[in-house]
């Protein structure tokens, strides 16, 4: 009624108006004080604050705060800050162990939050190492096979020893040398045709050899007409000698080493054995090799690597156990304080004989638990919120045994326990 939608049906038959009035004491944290100040309200002489909501039979409603008429939205904002409405769902929520642990941690504040933060940081790293060690151990054979393939590839690449961009550079050289070799082939072929084979093969005399043979034949002829032709052949021989010499000079002037193109083509063939297997070009092959080296480092399944991981796991487990014990100790101290505070609140809620106890117990487990952790000689489950189970216990009267609150309390009593807890938590939050 204070913060919900006003309904005329809430007005009793025969009455003109229904009203709800609430007096709040000791609730003036900064956000509440601002709401009151902005509304122009004032506290009573005893420091308490009065809020009033009324609805008429005609459906019209009015809201007052600290003696001032205010919009209903102001009361709604105030109610969100100050009131906790409990029903069956809230009671069921209190039955969950995780919820009871959260209640204790919220009450304890930084006393638990700080060691719990350190616990979680170490736990994250510990779980990562445990998972990596488990994976490496279970997949050691598969990873060893993959490692062998990667090593073979790296050895093959290392044997060729490619340089960045080498394939592109060689392609440019081949292009230049191919053009040069075409010129060399033309010049050397012409020289052989003029001067004959370089090794003096008589079967390949060339034009000069043939002209020399013609001169000898004409010079020994008995016919003067034939002998008169010999000087003309001599002139042709001189001309061919000049051409042959110029062709030789041209060949000597070419920059290309006749064997260089062959060497480059052979090197290209070596590089292509890599680009066919690992990447389209040499830069890609080198990138593959770099990635393979990184993968090999993470796939180290040697006994030394596994032993190093196991040692790191044990080191982190020891650190984690220290932080877990610190969280448990802080919760144990806070549990006694919370129990006393909630018990005191219950005394004002018609449960004066009831006593609340808050137990903090470590959750035992066995070695099959992947999150098993040994703390103070006990194997416990290292969950995300520590190793503790927290449970609220209720003693209906001093002589009654302490039982879990959901077993010892009726539905109405559960609601009062929830209300008492909310009051204690509100004090803790503002404190």
Coordinates of C-alpha atoms in Angstrom, one line a residue:
X1 CA 0.0 0.0 0.0
X2 CA 2.9 2.3 0.8
X3 CA 4.5 2.0 -2.7
X4 CA 2.0 0.1 -4.8
X5 CA -0.9 1.2 -7.0
X6 CA -3.8 2.7 -5.0
X7 CA -7.1 0.7 -5.3
X8 CA -10.5 1.9 -4.0
X9 CA -11.3 -1.8 -3.2
X10 CA -8.9 -1.5 -0.3
X11 CA -11.3 0.8 1.5
X12 CA -13.6 -1.0 3.9
X13 CA -17.3 -0.8 3.1
X14 CA -18.8 2.1 4.9
X15 CA -15.5 4.0 5.3
X16 CA -14.5 7.0 3.4
X17 CA -10.7 6.4 3.4
X18 CA -8.0 3.8 4.1
X19 CA -4.7 4.9 5.5
X20 CA -1.3 3.3 6.1
X21 CA 1.2 5.1 8.4
X22 CA 4.7 4.2 9.2
X23 CA 7.3 5.6 11.6
X24 CA 11.0 5.0 10.8
X25 CA 13.8 5.4 13.3
X26 CA 17.6 5.4 12.9
X27 CA 17.4 5.0 9.1
X28 CA 18.9 8.3 7.9
X29 CA 21.7 7.2 5.7
X30 CA 22.7 9.7 3.0
X31 CA 20.3 8.5 0.3
X32 CA 17.3 8.6 2.7
X33 CA 18.2 12.0 4.0
X34 CA 18.3 13.4 0.5
X35 CA 14.9 12.0 -0.3
X36 CA 13.4 13.7 2.8
X37 CA 15.3 17.0 2.2
X38 CA 14.2 17.2 -1.5
X39 CA 10.6 16.6 -0.4
X40 CA 10.8 19.4 2.2
X41 CA 9.9 17.0 5.0
X42 CA 11.0 17.2 8.6
X43 CA 11.7 14.6 11.3
X44 CA 9.7 14.4 14.5
X45 CA 11.0 15.7 17.8
X46 CA 12.4 12.3 18.7
X47 CA 14.2 12.1 15.4
X48 CA 11.9 9.6 13.8
X49 CA 10.3 10.0 10.4
X50 CA 6.6 9.5 9.6
X51 CA 5.3 8.5 6.2
X52 CA 1.6 8.3 5.4
X53 CA -0.4 6.9 2.4
X54 CA -4.2 7.1 2.1
X55 CA -6.7 6.2 -0.5
X56 CA -10.3 7.4 -0.7
X57 CA -13.4 5.4 -1.7
X58 CA -13.3 7.4 -4.9
X59 CA -9.9 6.0 -5.7
X60 CA -7.9 9.2 -5.1
X61 CA -4.8 8.8 -3.1
X62 CA -2.5 11.1 -1.1
X63 CA 1.0 10.7 0.2
X64 CA 2.8 12.6 3.0
X65 CA 6.4 12.4 4.2
X66 CA 7.6 14.3 7.3
X67 CA 4.5 16.4 7.4
X68 CA 4.6 17.4 3.8
X69 CA 2.4 16.3 0.9
X70 CA 4.5 14.6 -1.7
X71 CA 4.0 12.6 -4.9
X72 CA 3.5 8.9 -4.5
X73 CA 6.7 8.3 -6.4
X74 CA 8.7 9.8 -3.4
X75 CA 7.2 7.3 -1.0
X76 CA 7.9 4.6 -3.5
X77 CA 11.5 5.6 -3.7
X78 CA 11.7 5.7 0.1
X79 CA 10.1 2.3 0.5
X80 CA 12.6 0.8 -1.9
X81 CA 15.3 2.0 0.4
X82 CA 13.8 1.1 3.7
X83 CA 11.3 -1.8 3.3
X84 CA 11.7 -5.5 2.6
X85 CA 8.5 -7.4 1.8
X86 CA 8.7 -11.1 2.4
X87 CA 6.6 -13.9 1.1
X88 CA 6.9 -17.6 0.5
X89 CA 9.5 -17.2 -2.3
X90 CA 11.8 -15.3 0.1
X91 CA 11.5 -18.1 2.6
X92 CA 12.4 -20.7 0.0
X93 CA 15.4 -18.6 -1.0
X94 CA 16.6 -18.7 2.6
X95 CA 16.7 -22.5 2.5
X96 CA 19.5 -22.5 -0.2
X97 CA 22.9 -23.0 1.4
X98 CA 24.4 -20.6 -1.1
X99 CA 22.0 -17.9 0.0
X100 CA 22.8 -18.4 3.7
X101 CA 26.5 -18.2 2.8
X102 CA 25.9 -14.9 0.9
X103 CA 24.0 -13.5 4.0
X104 CA 27.0 -14.2 6.2
X105 CA 29.4 -12.8 3.7
X106 CA 27.3 -9.6 3.2
X107 CA 27.2 -9.2 7.0
X108 CA 30.9 -9.7 7.4
X109 CA 31.8 -7.1 4.7
X110 CA 35.5 -6.6 3.9
X111 CA 36.5 -9.0 6.7
X112 CA 35.5 -11.9 4.4
X113 CA 35.5 -10.0 1.0
X114 CA 39.2 -9.3 1.0
X115 CA 40.5 -12.8 1.8
X116 CA 37.8 -14.2 -0.5
X117 CA 39.1 -12.0 -3.4
X118 CA 42.6 -13.3 -2.8
X119 CA 41.3 -16.9 -2.7
X120 CA 39.5 -16.5 -6.0
X121 CA 42.5 -15.0 -7.7
X122 CA 44.7 -17.9 -6.7
X123 CA 41.9 -20.4 -7.4
X124 CA 41.6 -19.2 -11.0
X125 CA 45.3 -19.8 -11.7
X126 CA 45.3 -23.1 -9.8
X127 CA 42.3 -24.4 -11.8
X128 CA 44.0 -23.3 -15.1
X129 CA 47.2 -25.2 -14.2
X130 CA 45.2 -28.3 -13.0
X131 CA 43.3 -28.3 -16.3
X132 CA 46.4 -27.9 -18.4
X133 CA 48.2 -30.7 -16.5
X134 CA 45.2 -32.9 -16.9
X135 CA 44.9 -32.2 -20.6
X136 CA 48.6 -32.7 -21.2
X137 CA 48.6 -36.0 -19.3
X138 CA 45.5 -37.4 -20.9
X139 CA 46.4 -36.3 -24.4
X140 CA 50.1 -37.0 -24.2
X141 CA 50.1 -39.6 -27.0
X142 CA 48.1 -37.5 -29.4
X143 CA 50.1 -34.4 -28.6
X144 CA 53.4 -36.3 -29.0
X145 CA 52.3 -37.4 -32.5
X146 CA 51.4 -33.8 -33.3
X147 CA 54.7 -32.6 -31.9
X148 CA 56.6 -35.1 -34.1
X149 CA 54.8 -33.7 -37.2
X150 CA 55.6 -30.2 -36.2
X151 CA 59.3 -31.1 -35.5
X152 CA 59.5 -32.8 -38.9
X153 CA 58.2 -29.7 -40.6
X154 CA 60.5 -27.4 -38.7
X155 CA 63.5 -29.6 -39.5
X156 CA 62.6 -29.6 -43.2
X157 CA 62.3 -25.8 -43.2
X158 CA 65.5 -25.4 -41.3
X159 CA 67.4 -27.6 -43.8
X160 CA 66.3 -25.3 -46.7
X161 CA 66.8 -22.2 -44.5
X162 CA 64.6 -19.8 -46.5
X163 CA 64.9 -16.0 -46.0
X164 CA 62.0 -13.6 -45.8
X165 CA 60.9 -12.6 -49.3
X166 CA 63.5 -14.9 -50.9
X167 CA 61.0 -16.5 -53.4
X168 CA 59.9 -13.2 -54.8
X169 CA 63.5 -12.0 -55.1
X170 CA 64.5 -15.1 -56.9
X171 CA 61.6 -14.8 -59.3
X172 CA 62.8 -11.3 -60.3
X173 CA 66.4 -12.6 -60.8
X174 CA 65.1 -15.4 -63.0
X175 CA 63.2 -12.9 -65.1
X176 CA 66.3 -10.9 -65.7
X177 CA 68.6 -13.8 -66.2
X178 CA 66.2 -15.5 -68.6
X179 CA 66.4 -12.4 -70.9
X180 CA 70.2 -12.4 -70.7
X181 CA 70.5 -16.1 -71.5
X182 CA 68.3 -15.6 -74.6
X183 CA 70.8 -13.0 -75.8
X184 CA 73.8 -15.2 -74.8
X185 CA 72.3 -18.2 -76.7
X186 CA 71.8 -16.1 -79.9
X187 CA 75.3 -14.7 -79.7
X188 CA 77.0 -17.9 -78.9
X189 CA 75.1 -19.7 -81.6
X190 CA 76.1 -17.1 -84.2
X191 CA 79.7 -17.3 -83.1
X192 CA 79.7 -21.1 -83.4
X193 CA 78.3 -20.7 -86.9
X194 CA 81.0 -18.2 -87.9
X195 CA 84.0 -19.6 -86.0
X196 CA 83.1 -23.2 -85.4
X197 CA 82.8 -25.2 -82.2
X198 CA 84.7 -23.8 -79.2
X199 CA 86.4 -27.2 -78.7
X200 CA 87.7 -27.3 -82.3
X201 CA 85.5 -30.2 -83.3
X202 CA 86.4 -30.8 -87.0
X203 CA 82.8 -31.9 -87.7
X204 CA 81.6 -28.3 -86.7
X205 CA 84.1 -26.1 -88.6
X206 CA 81.9 -23.0 -88.9
X207 CA 81.9 -20.5 -91.8
X208 CA 85.6 -19.6 -91.3
X209 CA 86.7 -23.2 -91.5
X210 CA 84.7 -23.7 -94.6
X211 CA 86.1 -20.6 -96.3
X212 CA 89.6 -21.6 -95.3
X213 CA 89.0 -25.0 -97.0
X214 CA 87.6 -23.3 -100.1
X215 CA 90.7 -21.0 -100.3
X216 CA 93.1 -24.0 -100.1
X217 CA 91.2 -25.7 -102.9
X218 CA 91.2 -22.7 -105.1
X219 CA 94.8 -21.8 -104.4
X220 CA 96.0 -25.2 -105.7
X221 CA 93.9 -25.2 -108.9
X222 CA 95.6 -25.2 -112.3
X223 CA 93.0 -22.8 -113.7
X224 CA 93.8 -19.1 -113.2
X225 CA 90.2 -18.3 -113.2
X226 CA 89.7 -20.3 -110.0
X227 CA 92.9 -18.9 -108.4
X228 CA 91.5 -15.4 -109.1
X229 CA 88.6 -16.1 -106.8
X230 CA 90.8 -16.9 -103.8
X231 CA 91.5 -13.2 -102.9
X232 CA 87.8 -12.6 -102.6
X233 CA 87.4 -15.5 -100.2
X234 CA 90.3 -14.0 -98.2
X235 CA 88.3 -10.8 -97.9
X236 CA 85.2 -12.7 -96.7
X237 CA 87.4 -14.6 -94.2
X238 CA 88.7 -11.3 -92.8
X239 CA 85.2 -10.0 -92.5
X240 CA 84.0 -13.2 -90.7
X241 CA 87.0 -13.0 -88.4
X242 CA 86.0 -9.5 -87.4
X243 CA 82.4 -10.6 -86.8
X244 CA 83.6 -13.6 -84.8
X245 CA 85.8 -11.4 -82.7
X246 CA 82.9 -8.9 -82.1
X247 CA 80.6 -11.8 -81.1
X248 CA 83.2 -13.0 -78.6
X249 CA 83.6 -9.5 -77.2
X250 CA 79.8 -9.3 -76.9
X251 CA 79.6 -12.6 -75.0
X252 CA 82.4 -11.5 -72.7
X253 CA 80.6 -8.3 -71.9
X254 CA 77.4 -10.0 -70.7
X255 CA 77.1 -9.7 -66.9
X256 CA 75.3 -13.0 -66.3
X257 CA 77.2 -16.0 -65.1
X258 CA 76.2 -18.8 -67.3
X259 CA 75.8 -21.1 -64.3
X260 CA 73.9 -18.6 -62.1
X261 CA 70.5 -19.1 -63.7
X262 CA 70.9 -22.9 -63.1
X263 CA 71.8 -22.3 -59.5
X264 CA 68.8 -20.0 -59.0
X265 CA 66.4 -22.4 -60.6
X266 CA 67.7 -25.2 -58.3
X267 CA 67.1 -22.9 -55.3
X268 CA 63.6 -22.1 -56.5
X269 CA 62.9 -25.9 -56.6
X270 CA 64.0 -26.2 -53.0
X271 CA 61.8 -23.4 -51.9
X272 CA 58.8 -24.9 -53.8
X273 CA 59.1 -28.1 -51.7
X274 CA 58.2 -25.8 -48.7
X275 CA 55.5 -23.7 -50.4
X276 CA 53.7 -26.8 -51.6
X277 CA 53.4 -28.1 -48.0
X278 CA 53.2 -25.2 -45.6
X279 CA 52.1 -21.9 -47.2
X280 CA 51.6 -20.2 -50.6
X281 CA 54.8 -18.2 -50.2
X282 CA 58.1 -18.2 -48.2
X283 CA 56.8 -15.5 -45.8
X284 CA 53.9 -17.8 -45.0
X285 CA 56.2 -20.7 -44.5
X286 CA 58.3 -18.7 -42.0
X287 CA 55.0 -17.7 -40.2
X288 CA 54.0 -21.3 -40.0
X289 CA 57.4 -22.2 -38.5
X290 CA 57.0 -19.5 -35.9
X291 CA 53.5 -20.7 -35.0
X292 CA 54.8 -24.3 -34.9
X293 CA 57.5 -23.4 -32.4
X294 CA 54.9 -21.7 -30.2
X295 CA 52.6 -24.7 -30.4
X296 CA 55.5 -27.0 -29.6
X297 CA 56.3 -25.0 -26.5
X298 CA 52.7 -25.5 -25.3
X299 CA 52.6 -29.1 -26.2
X300 CA 55.7 -30.1 -24.3
X301 CA 54.7 -33.5 -22.9
X302 CA 58.2 -34.4 -21.5
X303 CA 58.5 -35.6 -18.0
X304 CA 60.3 -32.4 -17.1
X305 CA 57.4 -30.2 -18.4
X306 CA 54.8 -32.3 -16.6
X307 CA 56.8 -32.3 -13.4
X308 CA 57.1 -28.5 -13.6
X309 CA 53.4 -28.2 -14.0
X310 CA 52.7 -30.5 -11.1
X311 CA 55.1 -28.5 -8.9
X312 CA 53.3 -25.3 -9.9
X313 CA 49.9 -26.9 -9.2
X314 CA 51.1 -28.0 -5.7
X315 CA 52.6 -24.5 -5.0
X316 CA 49.3 -22.8 -5.9
X317 CA 47.3 -25.4 -3.9
X318 CA 49.4 -24.5 -0.8
X319 CA 48.7 -20.8 -1.4
X320 CA 45.0 -21.5 -2.0
X321 CA 44.7 -23.5 1.2
X322 CA 46.1 -20.6 3.2
X323 CA 43.5 -18.2 1.7
X324 CA 40.7 -20.7 2.1
X325 CA 41.6 -21.1 5.8
X326 CA 41.6 -17.3 6.2
X327 CA 38.1 -17.1 4.6
X328 CA 36.9 -19.8 6.9
X329 CA 38.3 -18.1 10.0
X330 CA 36.7 -14.7 9.0
X331 CA 33.4 -16.4 8.4
X332 CA 33.5 -18.2 11.8
X333 CA 34.0 -14.9 13.6
X334 CA 31.3 -13.2 11.6
X335 CA 28.9 -16.2 12.1
X336 CA 28.9 -15.7 15.9
X337 CA 28.2 -12.0 15.5
X338 CA 25.5 -12.6 13.0
X339 CA 23.8 -15.2 15.2
X340 CA 23.8 -12.8 18.1
X341 CA 22.4 -9.9 16.1
X342 CA 19.6 -11.9 14.4
X343 CA 18.7 -13.5 17.8
X344 CA 18.4 -10.0 19.3
X345 CA 16.1 -8.8 16.4
X346 CA 13.9 -11.9 16.9
X347 CA 13.2 -10.9 20.4
X348 CA 11.3 -7.9 19.1
X349 CA 9.3 -10.1 16.7
X350 CA 7.5 -12.3 19.2
X351 CA 10.2 -14.9 19.1
X352 CA 11.9 -13.9 22.4
X353 CA 12.8 -17.5 23.3
X354 CA 14.3 -18.3 19.9
X355 CA 18.0 -18.4 19.3
X356 CA 19.8 -18.4 16.0
X357 CA 23.1 -20.2 15.4
X358 CA 25.2 -19.9 12.3
X359 CA 27.5 -22.8 11.5
X360 CA 30.5 -22.7 9.2
X361 CA 31.7 -26.1 8.1
X362 CA 34.1 -27.1 5.4
X363 CA 32.6 -29.2 2.6
X364 CA 34.4 -32.6 2.7
X365 CA 35.1 -34.4 -0.6
X366 CA 37.3 -37.1 -2.0
X367 CA 40.2 -37.4 -4.4
X368 CA 37.9 -38.0 -7.4
X369 CA 36.7 -34.4 -7.1
X370 CA 38.7 -32.3 -9.6
X371 CA 38.5 -29.3 -7.3
X372 CA 39.6 -31.2 -4.2
X373 CA 41.9 -29.2 -1.9
X374 CA 43.7 -30.2 1.3
X375 CA 43.1 -27.6 4.0
X376 CA 44.5 -28.3 7.5
X377 CA 44.9 -32.0 6.6
X378 CA 41.2 -32.3 5.4
X379 CA 40.3 -32.8 1.8
X380 CA 37.6 -30.3 0.9
X381 CA 35.8 -29.0 -2.2
X382 CA 37.3 -25.7 -3.3
X383 CA 34.3 -23.9 -4.8
X384 CA 34.1 -20.4 -6.2
X385 CA 33.0 -19.0 -2.9
X386 CA 35.5 -20.9 -0.7
X387 CA 35.5 -24.3 1.0
X388 CA 32.7 -23.6 3.5
X389 CA 29.0 -24.5 3.8
X390 CA 27.1 -22.1 6.0
X391 CA 23.8 -23.0 7.6
X392 CA 21.4 -21.1 9.8
X393 CA 20.2 -23.1 12.8
X394 CA 17.2 -22.3 15.0
X395 CA 16.6 -23.2 18.6
X396 CA 12.9 -22.6 19.3
X397 CA 13.7 -22.2 23.0
X398 CA 16.9 -22.5 25.1
X399 CA 16.3 -26.2 25.9
X400 CA 15.4 -27.2 22.3
X401 CA 18.1 -28.7 20.0
X402 CA 19.5 -26.5 17.2
X403 CA 17.9 -27.5 13.9
X404 CA 18.2 -26.1 10.4
X405 CA 16.0 -23.0 10.3
X406 CA 13.7 -24.4 7.6
X407 CA 13.0 -27.5 9.7
X408 CA 12.6 -25.8 13.1
X409 CA 10.5 -22.8 12.0
X410 CA 6.9 -22.5 10.7
X411 CA 6.1 -20.4 7.7
X412 CA 5.4 -17.4 9.8
X413 CA 8.5 -17.8 11.8
X414 CA 10.6 -18.1 8.6
X415 CA 9.2 -14.8 7.5
X416 CA 10.2 -13.2 10.8
X417 CA 13.7 -14.8 10.5
X418 CA 14.0 -13.2 7.1
X419 CA 12.8 -9.9 8.4
X420 CA 15.3 -10.0 11.3
X421 CA 18.1 -10.9 8.8
X422 CA 17.2 -8.0 6.6
X423 CA 17.3 -5.6 9.5
X424 CA 20.7 -6.9 10.6
X425 CA 22.1 -6.6 7.1
X426 CA 20.7 -3.1 6.7
X427 CA 22.6 -2.1 9.9
X428 CA 25.7 -3.7 8.5
X429 CA 25.4 -2.0 5.1
X430 CA 24.9 1.4 6.7
X431 CA 27.6 0.8 9.3

